[in-house]
CSV table of C-alpha atoms in Angstrom, one decimal:
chain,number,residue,atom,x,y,z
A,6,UNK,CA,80.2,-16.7,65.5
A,7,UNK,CA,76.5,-15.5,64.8
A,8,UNK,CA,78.3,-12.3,63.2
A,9,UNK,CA,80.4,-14.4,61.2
A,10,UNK,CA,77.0,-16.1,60.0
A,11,UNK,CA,74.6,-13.1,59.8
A,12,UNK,CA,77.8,-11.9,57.2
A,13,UNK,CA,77.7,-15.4,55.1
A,14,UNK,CA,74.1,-15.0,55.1
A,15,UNK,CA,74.2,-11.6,53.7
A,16,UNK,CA,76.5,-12.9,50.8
A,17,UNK,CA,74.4,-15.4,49.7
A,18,UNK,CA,71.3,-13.2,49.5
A,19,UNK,CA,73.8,-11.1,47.6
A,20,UNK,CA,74.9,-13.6,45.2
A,21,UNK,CA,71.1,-15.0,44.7
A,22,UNK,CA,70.0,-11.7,43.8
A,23,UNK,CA,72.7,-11.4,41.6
A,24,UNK,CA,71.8,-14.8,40.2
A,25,UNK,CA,67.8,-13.8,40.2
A,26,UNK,CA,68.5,-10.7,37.8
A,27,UNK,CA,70.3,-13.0,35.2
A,28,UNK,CA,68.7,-14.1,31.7
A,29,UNK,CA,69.8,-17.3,31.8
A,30,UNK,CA,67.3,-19.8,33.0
A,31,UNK,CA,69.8,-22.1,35.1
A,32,UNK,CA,71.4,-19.2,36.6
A,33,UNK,CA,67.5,-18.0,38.0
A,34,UNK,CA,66.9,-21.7,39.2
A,35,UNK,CA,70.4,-21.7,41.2
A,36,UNK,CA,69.6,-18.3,42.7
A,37,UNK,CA,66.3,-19.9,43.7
A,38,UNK,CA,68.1,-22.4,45.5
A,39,UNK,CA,70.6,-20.6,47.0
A,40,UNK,CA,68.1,-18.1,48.3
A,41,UNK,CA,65.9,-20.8,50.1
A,42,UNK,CA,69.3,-22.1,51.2
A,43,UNK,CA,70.5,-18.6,52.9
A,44,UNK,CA,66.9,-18.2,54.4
A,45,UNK,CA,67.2,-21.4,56.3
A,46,UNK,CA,70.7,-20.4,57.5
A,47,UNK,CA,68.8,-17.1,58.5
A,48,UNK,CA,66.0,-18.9,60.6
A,49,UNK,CA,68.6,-21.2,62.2
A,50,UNK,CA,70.9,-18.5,63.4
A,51,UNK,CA,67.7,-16.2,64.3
A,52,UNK,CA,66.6,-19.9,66.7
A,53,UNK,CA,69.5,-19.5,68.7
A,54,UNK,CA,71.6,-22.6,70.2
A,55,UNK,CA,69.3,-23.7,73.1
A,56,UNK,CA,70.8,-26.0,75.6
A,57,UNK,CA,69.1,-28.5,77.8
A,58,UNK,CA,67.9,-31.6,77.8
A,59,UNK,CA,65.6,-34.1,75.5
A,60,UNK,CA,61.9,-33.4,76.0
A,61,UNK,CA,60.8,-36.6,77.4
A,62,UNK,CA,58.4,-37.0,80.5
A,63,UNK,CA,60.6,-39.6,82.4
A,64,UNK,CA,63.5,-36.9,82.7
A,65,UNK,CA,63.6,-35.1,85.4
A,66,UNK,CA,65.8,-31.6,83.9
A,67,UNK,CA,66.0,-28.0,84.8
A,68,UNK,CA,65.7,-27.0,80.9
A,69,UNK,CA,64.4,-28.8,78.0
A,70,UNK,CA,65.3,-28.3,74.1
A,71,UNK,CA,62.6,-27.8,71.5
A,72,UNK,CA,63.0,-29.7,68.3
A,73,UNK,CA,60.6,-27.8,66.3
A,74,UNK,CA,62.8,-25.4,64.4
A,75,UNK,CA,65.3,-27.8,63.4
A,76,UNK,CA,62.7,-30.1,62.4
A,77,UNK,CA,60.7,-27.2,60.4
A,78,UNK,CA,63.8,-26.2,58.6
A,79,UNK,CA,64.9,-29.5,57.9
A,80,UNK,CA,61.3,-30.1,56.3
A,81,UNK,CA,61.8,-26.9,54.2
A,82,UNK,CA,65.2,-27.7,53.1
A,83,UNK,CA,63.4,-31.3,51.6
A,84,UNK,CA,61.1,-29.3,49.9
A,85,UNK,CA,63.3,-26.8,48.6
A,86,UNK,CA,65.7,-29.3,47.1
A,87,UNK,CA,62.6,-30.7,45.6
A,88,UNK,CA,60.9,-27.7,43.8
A,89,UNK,CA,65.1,-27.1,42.7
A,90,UNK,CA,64.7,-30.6,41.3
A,91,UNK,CA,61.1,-29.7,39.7
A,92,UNK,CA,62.5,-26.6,37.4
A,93,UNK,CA,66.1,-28.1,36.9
A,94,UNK,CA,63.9,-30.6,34.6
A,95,UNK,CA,61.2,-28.4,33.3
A,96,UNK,CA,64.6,-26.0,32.1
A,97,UNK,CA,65.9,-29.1,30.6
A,98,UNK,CA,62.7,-30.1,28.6
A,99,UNK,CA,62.4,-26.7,27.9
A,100,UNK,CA,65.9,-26.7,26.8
A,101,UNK,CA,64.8,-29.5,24.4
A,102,UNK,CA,62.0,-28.2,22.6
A,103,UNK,CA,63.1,-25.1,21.4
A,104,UNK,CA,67.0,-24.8,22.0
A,105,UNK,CA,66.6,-21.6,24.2
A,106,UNK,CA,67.9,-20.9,28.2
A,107,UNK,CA,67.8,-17.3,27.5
A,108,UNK,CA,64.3,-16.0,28.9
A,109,UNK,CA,64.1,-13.0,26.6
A,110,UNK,CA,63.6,-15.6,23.9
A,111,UNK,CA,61.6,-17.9,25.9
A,112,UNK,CA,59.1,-14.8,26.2
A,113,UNK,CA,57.1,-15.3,22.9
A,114,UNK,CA,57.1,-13.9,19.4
A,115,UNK,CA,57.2,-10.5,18.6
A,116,UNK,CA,53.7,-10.5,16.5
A,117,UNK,CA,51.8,-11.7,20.1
């Protein structure tokens, strides 16, 4: 299973490259996202499965589970959908005011 998604993970670094060298704006904001997203797949798979029990004092169990990288990655994946949502709508108000999603014209004028 972890080679199945150490392969899936290599894909999608693929594709956001891919998506990274594009001129078009929404096409570099998507391979934004999906590279955040293929780096938290990477960190979960890297965590492992860890079985055992909840970490409270009153149990009384041989192994105990630590929440902290699901919680970390979780937190990241909030904040990733976030800044997505940021430049989705600076794109789109940049969109607006001067009709361009190429970024070789959103570069400037020749004469600068």
């Amino acid at each position: 299973m972890e080679t199945f998604i150490t392969l899936l993970v290599g894909v999608l670094v693929t594709v956001a490259v891919y998506l990274l060298l594009s001129r078009n704006l929404i096409r570099v904001i998507l391979g934004t996202a999906l590279l955040s997203h293929a780096v938290h797949l990477l960190l979960m798979t890297m965590g492992g499965l860890k079985k055992g029990s909840v970490p409270l004092l009153s149990e009384n169990a041989e192994s105990y589970t630590d929440a902290l990288p699901q919680a970390l990655i979780l937190t990241a994946i909030v904040i990733s959908f976030a800044v997505t949502a940021f430049l989705l709508v600076l794109a789109y108000r940049t969109y607006k005011e001067t009709n361009f999603d190429e970024l070789d014209a959103l570069r400037g004028f020749e004469d600068e």
